[in-house]
Amino acid sequence: MDRENGDGDIEGGGGADDGGFRSPIGRKYHPVLANDRAVLEMSSMDQGPSSSSSAFPDQHPNIRKVNTSVNGSSDAKEENPSHENQPNGSLQQESKLELFGFDSLVNILGLKSMTGEHVAQPSSPRDGEDISITAGLPKPAAPKLGTLMGVFIPCLQSILGIIYYIRFSWIVGMAGIGETLLLVSLCGTCTFLTSISLSAIATNGAMKGGGPYYLIGRALGPEVGVSIGLCFFLGNAVAGALYILGAVETFLKAVPSAGIFRETITQVNGTAIARPIQSPSSHDLQIYGIVLTILLCFIVFGGVKMINRVAPAFLIPVLFSVVCIFLGIFLAGKDHPSEGITGLSSDTFKENWSSDYQRTNNAGIPETDGSVTWNFNSLVGLFFPAVTGIMAGSNRSSSLRDTQRSIPVGTLAATLTTTFLYLVSLMLFGAVATREKLLTDRLLTATIAWPFPSLIKIGIILSTMGAALQSLTGAPRLLAAIANDDILPILNYFKVGDASEPHVATFFTAFLCIGCVVIGNLDLITPTVTMFFLLCYTGVNLSCFLLDLLDAPSWRPRWKFHHWSLSLVGALLCIVIMFLISWSFTVVSLLLASLIYKYVSIQGKAGDWGDGFKSAYFQLALRSLRSLGASQVHPKNWYPIPLVFCRPWGKLPENVPCHPKLADFANCMKKKGRGMSIFVSILDGDYHECAEDAKTACKQLSTYIDYKNCEGVAEIVVAPNMSEGFRGIIQTMGLGNLKPNIVVMRYPEIWRRENLIEIPATFVGIINDCIVANKAVVIVKGLDEWPNEYQRQYGTIDLYWIVRDGGLMLLLSQLLLTKESFENCKIQVFCIAEDDADAEGLKADVKKFLYDLRMQAEVFVITMKWDAQMDGGGGSPAQDESMDAFTSAQQRIDNYLTQMKATAEREGTPLMADGKPVVVNEKQVEKFLYTTLKLNSTILRYSRMAAVVLVSLPPPPVSHPAYFYMEYMDLLLEKIPRILIVRGYRKDVVTLFT
């Protein structure tokens, strides 16, 4: 027996029973106190022999292990083999909260990784230290990057590139200071809002490789993620070509003698003397561009470590060149200014404030008859690549040490820094040079730089090469991340292992980049890059908007400075900019993304990532369900929600969970496939023993429903028997007004053939349960012959409308006509009257009723008269062709009744059937048999060639045995190959009113 000493320690040993509760293994129960040793142990980690002595050095020098397993053996140790025997003095925790079957949640450091990987237990933190939820995760072997090298520098290199150095001053000259200010503000706001959305999503959990693709895919689903991700990959590959061409163009302008081909373009801008301006040949751009692409690919093949070493070499000269440009601007008026350089002047600022859009040639040089016309929209397309690059850090998310900290800080810092730089630069460019100089000198930044223009040209070349390097680094990793998700089998060639470099994807990216370099024209490439980047930014903003608006419990981003309205504005701004640039390029990019989306949805593998659309559907369903309320659905809004009872009366082929034609029939109850079906089956047995079997059966049934292209859900219920299981289903299935309203099942045709004597009571019990639950019933006989969608039916759909059913039978016939199988059929309505005097009035009323319901049908009224001898209790209709069936049914009922009476006399009990007393009126039984016989004869007389027959379902008589009711039904359905027995419920399903 264990006892508690004065210090709160639990010690093992023998002792006398002191009256406490004794466990099966001989231990006594003690109440848990605040200073109990067990509580103290749960608030600290199991440190093992090396650290146990320091956990509580003064209080508990000797702490013995306590085995609290139920059987007193080593079962607990066998269930958790990771815990080894530990010497005295070690803290142990396998016995704590054993009742719950899990590790103690009091100890947060004991939580397993959500990925299911084994997590090593870290050392206990010192007092006052913050505990990271990721503490203890195994560190990967690949080098990890921080905020500066992993996000800020890549983003800065990608943003601050070719457009700033060789196009920005030209844009200021064309649009003027005012419109350029609007242009930079518009584009900067777009990327800033996107950066906020990116920060929110990136801090909402662990982020694997793939950057924006990973974020969009997990938020909007695999189809949207792959389509936008591939477009963004193409954008990065094309952007690499853009930066490479910019570097080559700068190099050839700085060193004209390096050009293999020469081309002179004469400027004609209204001046008296035409001045020749050298422009690099497109062939030189292509040759040098291909060579530079290959050189950069060698660096990329060196991996992240090589890129980290090279990146500062590209960035430092860039920052130095920016400083030289600003120094040159402030010193331009004093240091021997060249022609067109006025120095900082308020007059020049005023002259350049307004726009002066001109026609230019393909090189951007103004010409009166130039082939290119510029306006604000086209300048947006030209300038926007200058603010792209905010995804450069997130593209390398797999290489970051802490994505949740680095991506928001690094991305927003780079965005704000470059936007501020652009705003200041456009003011200074507009105040330092004339408009003519701004439009004709494509290297104005080098012209005004201090002390030497060549330094700026070197800086331009290195900056563009750095931006190209970031594109060639991020694009292959993006493609590899898409391939690793295994959504598209065609991308399997680009898969890479953990901590491996995507060499195949790099080859493919280089190939695309070289193809774009061959085009050799920056102004033709930039709109394409812009569209792909804007499409990705739209996806990021929409992802954040959806997640923030739905506010699911899992949406807990660490970045708090976000709101769904900002993301929505960012998404709309991206779309507006796309159409401002070019509606044709926008349509093409959206069409490309749509084609990829369709291809992924058809050929791609399913990926359940818990995306935001699933949450949106859930929220929409909840709102719709609440709006429907619990009130009665108006007939105009009534939809059939069939509860398809899949439990077969007999056996089905192996691995077939449902009769193959039940799904086909369920589809026939929906107009154009709209609506929901609930497929249920009952598994006999104990729930605790059959729970796993039920899950397997439910999955199999759901797969089969999808295979049959039927919109519906599958449910498996475990119950002791079919009757109890169905009774539970009929009471609980569904929510609010989305509860099933029609029970569909197969007629048990085999019950007499295979002598299944338990079927009548079960079948009648199910019908009575449906009546009590106010559910409509549709029973299908001849299900094996029910046509599929490819089997065309001809003839008629005959309705034997006997009782008022709220129009359900009429509605079912109309739904059948909407299916290709029955679209060539015509509807005939047979109304049963008991007197000739009622026939004409009934026919007129039914015709008017069908006309008001907009239903085309031919109406017949049949009078069913009682035979005089039948009323007297003797004789039978000798002329009826079903007389043999009638006689056989009558004989079987007599035999069953005789057995019942003999059993009752022998046991001295009242007349019993199906476990309850019954009262049998033999004359009434004979009348019921005669009624079904007359109706069967009528159906055979008028509807032998009908495609399908619908007849009202008679309710089971309360005092009659279930066996009798099955005889009535068998006689009613005798020799009719395909028939639907329909019972409505106390609600109208059709209405005359619009």
JSON list of C-alpha atoms in Angstrom, two decimals, residues 232-311:
[
{"chain": "A", "resi": 232, "resn": "PHE", "atom": "CA", "xyz": [3.06, 32.78, -60.74]},
{"chain": "A", "resi": 233, "resn": "PHE", "atom": "CA", "xyz": [5.85, 30.37, -61.64]},
{"chain": "A", "resi": 234, "resn": "LEU", "atom": "CA", "xyz": [5.61, 31.51, -65.26]},
{"chain": "A", "resi": 235, "resn": "GLY", "atom": "CA", "xyz": [5.64, 35.11, -64.05]},
{"chain": "A", "resi": 236, "resn": "ASN", "atom": "CA", "xyz": [8.84, 34.52, -62.09]},
{"chain": "A", "resi": 237, "resn": "ALA", "atom": "CA", "xyz": [10.48, 32.77, -65.02]},
{"chain": "A", "resi": 238, "resn": "VAL", "atom": "CA", "xyz": [9.54, 35.62, -67.38]},
{"chain": "A", "resi": 239, "resn": "ALA", "atom": "CA", "xyz": [10.65, 38.18, -64.79]},
{"chain": "A", "resi": 240, "resn": "GLY", "atom": "CA", "xyz": [14.07, 36.54, -64.79]},
{"chain": "A", "resi": 241, "resn": "ALA", "atom": "CA", "xyz": [14.27, 37.20, -68.51]},
{"chain": "A", "resi": 242, "resn": "LEU", "atom": "CA", "xyz": [13.19, 40.81, -67.91]},
{"chain": "A", "resi": 243, "resn": "TYR", "atom": "CA", "xyz": [16.00, 41.42, -65.43]},
{"chain": "A", "resi": 244, "resn": "ILE", "atom": "CA", "xyz": [18.58, 39.67, -67.61]},
{"chain": "A", "resi": 245, "resn": "LEU", "atom": "CA", "xyz": [17.64, 41.76, -70.63]},
{"chain": "A", "resi": 246, "resn": "GLY", "atom": "CA", "xyz": [17.92, 44.89, -68.50]},
{"chain": "A", "resi": 247, "resn": "ALA", "atom": "CA", "xyz": [21.42, 43.92, -67.37]},
{"chain": "A", "resi": 248, "resn": "VAL", "atom": "CA", "xyz": [22.53, 43.17, -70.94]},
{"chain": "A", "resi": 249, "resn": "GLU", "atom": "CA", "xyz": [21.02, 46.40, -72.30]},
{"chain": "A", "resi": 250, "resn": "THR", "atom": "CA", "xyz": [22.84, 48.41, -69.65]},
{"chain": "A", "resi": 251, "resn": "PHE", "atom": "CA", "xyz": [26.09, 46.60, -70.36]},
{"chain": "A", "resi": 252, "resn": "LEU", "atom": "CA", "xyz": [25.86, 47.19, -74.10]},
{"chain": "A", "resi": 253, "resn": "LYS", "atom": "CA", "xyz": [25.10, 50.88, -73.60]},
{"chain": "A", "resi": 254, "resn": "ALA", "atom": "CA", "xyz": [28.01, 51.21, -71.20]},
{"chain": "A", "resi": 255, "resn": "VAL", "atom": "CA", "xyz": [30.36, 49.31, -73.52]},
{"chain": "A", "resi": 256, "resn": "PRO", "atom": "CA", "xyz": [29.08, 49.85, -77.09]},
{"chain": "A", "resi": 257, "resn": "SER", "atom": "CA", "xyz": [32.16, 48.16, -78.53]},
{"chain": "A", "resi": 258, "resn": "ALA", "atom": "CA", "xyz": [31.06, 44.87, -77.00]},
{"chain": "A", "resi": 259, "resn": "GLY", "atom": "CA", "xyz": [28.12, 44.68, -79.40]},
{"chain": "A", "resi": 260, "resn": "ILE", "atom": "CA", "xyz": [28.43, 42.15, -82.18]},
{"chain": "A", "resi": 261, "resn": "PHE", "atom": "CA", "xyz": [25.71, 43.82, -84.22]},
{"chain": "A", "resi": 262, "resn": "ARG", "atom": "CA", "xyz": [25.31, 47.58, -84.57]},
{"chain": "A", "resi": 263, "resn": "GLU", "atom": "CA", "xyz": [22.13, 49.54, -85.03]},
{"chain": "A", "resi": 264, "resn": "THR", "atom": "CA", "xyz": [21.64, 53.31, -85.16]},
{"chain": "A", "resi": 265, "resn": "ILE", "atom": "CA", "xyz": [18.24, 54.82, -84.46]},
{"chain": "A", "resi": 266, "resn": "THR", "atom": "CA", "xyz": [17.69, 58.43, -85.50]},
{"chain": "A", "resi": 267, "resn": "GLN", "atom": "CA", "xyz": [15.62, 60.48, -83.12]},
{"chain": "A", "resi": 268, "resn": "VAL", "atom": "CA", "xyz": [13.13, 62.91, -84.65]},
{"chain": "A", "resi": 269, "resn": "ASN", "atom": "CA", "xyz": [11.45, 64.88, -81.91]},
{"chain": "A", "resi": 270, "resn": "GLY", "atom": "CA", "xyz": [10.72, 68.17, -83.58]},
{"chain": "A", "resi": 271, "resn": "THR", "atom": "CA", "xyz": [14.17, 69.65, -83.17]},
{"chain": "A", "resi": 272, "resn": "ALA", "atom": "CA", "xyz": [15.95, 71.41, -85.98]},
{"chain": "A", "resi": 273, "resn": "ILE", "atom": "CA", "xyz": [18.84, 68.97, -86.03]},
{"chain": "A", "resi": 274, "resn": "ALA", "atom": "CA", "xyz": [18.25, 65.22, -85.87]},
{"chain": "A", "resi": 275, "resn": "ARG", "atom": "CA", "xyz": [20.64, 63.57, -83.44]},
{"chain": "A", "resi": 276, "resn": "PRO", "atom": "CA", "xyz": [21.63, 59.94, -83.75]},
{"chain": "A", "resi": 277, "resn": "ILE", "atom": "CA", "xyz": [21.09, 57.79, -80.64]},
{"chain": "A", "resi": 278, "resn": "GLN", "atom": "CA", "xyz": [22.73, 54.42, -80.30]},
{"chain": "A", "resi": 279, "resn": "SER", "atom": "CA", "xyz": [20.46, 51.57, -79.27]},
{"chain": "A", "resi": 280, "resn": "PRO", "atom": "CA", "xyz": [21.64, 47.97, -78.74]},
{"chain": "A", "resi": 281, "resn": "SER", "atom": "CA", "xyz": [20.76, 45.44, -81.38]},
{"chain": "A", "resi": 282, "resn": "SER", "atom": "CA", "xyz": [18.11, 42.85, -80.45]},
{"chain": "A", "resi": 283, "resn": "HIS", "atom": "CA", "xyz": [20.52, 40.13, -81.58]},
{"chain": "A", "resi": 284, "resn": "ASP", "atom": "CA", "xyz": [23.12, 41.31, -79.11]},
{"chain": "A", "resi": 285, "resn": "LEU", "atom": "CA", "xyz": [20.49, 41.29, -76.37]},
{"chain": "A", "resi": 286, "resn": "GLN", "atom": "CA", "xyz": [19.60, 37.70, -77.24]},
{"chain": "A", "resi": 287, "resn": "ILE", "atom": "CA", "xyz": [23.17, 36.37, -77.37]},
{"chain": "A", "resi": 288, "resn": "TYR", "atom": "CA", "xyz": [24.41, 38.03, -74.20]},
{"chain": "A", "resi": 289, "resn": "GLY", "atom": "CA", "xyz": [21.11, 37.28, -72.44]},
{"chain": "A", "resi": 290, "resn": "ILE", "atom": "CA", "xyz": [21.44, 33.56, -73.09]},
{"chain": "A", "resi": 291, "resn": "VAL", "atom": "CA", "xyz": [25.02, 33.54, -71.84]},
{"chain": "A", "resi": 292, "resn": "LEU", "atom": "CA", "xyz": [24.09, 35.45, -68.67]},
{"chain": "A", "resi": 293, "resn": "THR", "atom": "CA", "xyz": [21.15, 33.12, -67.99]},
{"chain": "A", "resi": 294, "resn": "ILE", "atom": "CA", "xyz": [23.47, 30.11, -68.12]},
{"chain": "A", "resi": 295, "resn": "LEU", "atom": "CA", "xyz": [25.96, 31.76, -65.75]},
{"chain": "A", "resi": 296, "resn": "LEU", "atom": "CA", "xyz": [23.26, 32.58, -63.20]},
{"chain": "A", "resi": 297, "resn": "CYS", "atom": "CA", "xyz": [21.92, 29.01, -63.39]},
{"chain": "A", "resi": 298, "resn": "PHE", "atom": "CA", "xyz": [25.34, 27.73, -62.32]},
{"chain": "A", "resi": 299, "resn": "ILE", "atom": "CA", "xyz": [25.05, 29.88, -59.19]},
{"chain": "A", "resi": 300, "resn": "VAL", "atom": "CA", "xyz": [21.52, 28.60, -58.54]},
{"chain": "A", "resi": 301, "resn": "PHE", "atom": "CA", "xyz": [22.76, 25.01, -58.85]},
{"chain": "A", "resi": 302, "resn": "GLY", "atom": "CA", "xyz": [25.14, 25.75, -56.02]},
{"chain": "A", "resi": 303, "resn": "GLY", "atom": "CA", "xyz": [22.17, 25.82, -53.64]},
{"chain": "A", "resi": 304, "resn": "VAL", "atom": "CA", "xyz": [21.03, 28.20, -50.93]},
{"chain": "A", "resi": 305, "resn": "LYS", "atom": "CA", "xyz": [24.46, 28.39, -49.37]},
{"chain": "A", "resi": 306, "resn": "MET", "atom": "CA", "xyz": [26.03, 29.63, -52.61]},
{"chain": "A", "resi": 307, "resn": "ILE", "atom": "CA", "xyz": [23.21, 32.10, -53.22]},
{"chain": "A", "resi": 308, "resn": "ASN", "atom": "CA", "xyz": [23.61, 33.55, -49.74]},
{"chain": "A", "resi": 309, "resn": "ARG", "atom": "CA", "xyz": [27.29, 34.19, -50.42]},
{"chain": "A", "resi": 310, "resn": "VAL", "atom": "CA", "xyz": [26.67, 35.81, -53.80]},
{"chain": "A", "resi": 311, "resn": "ALA", "atom": "CA", "xyz": [23.60, 37.92, -52.90]}
]
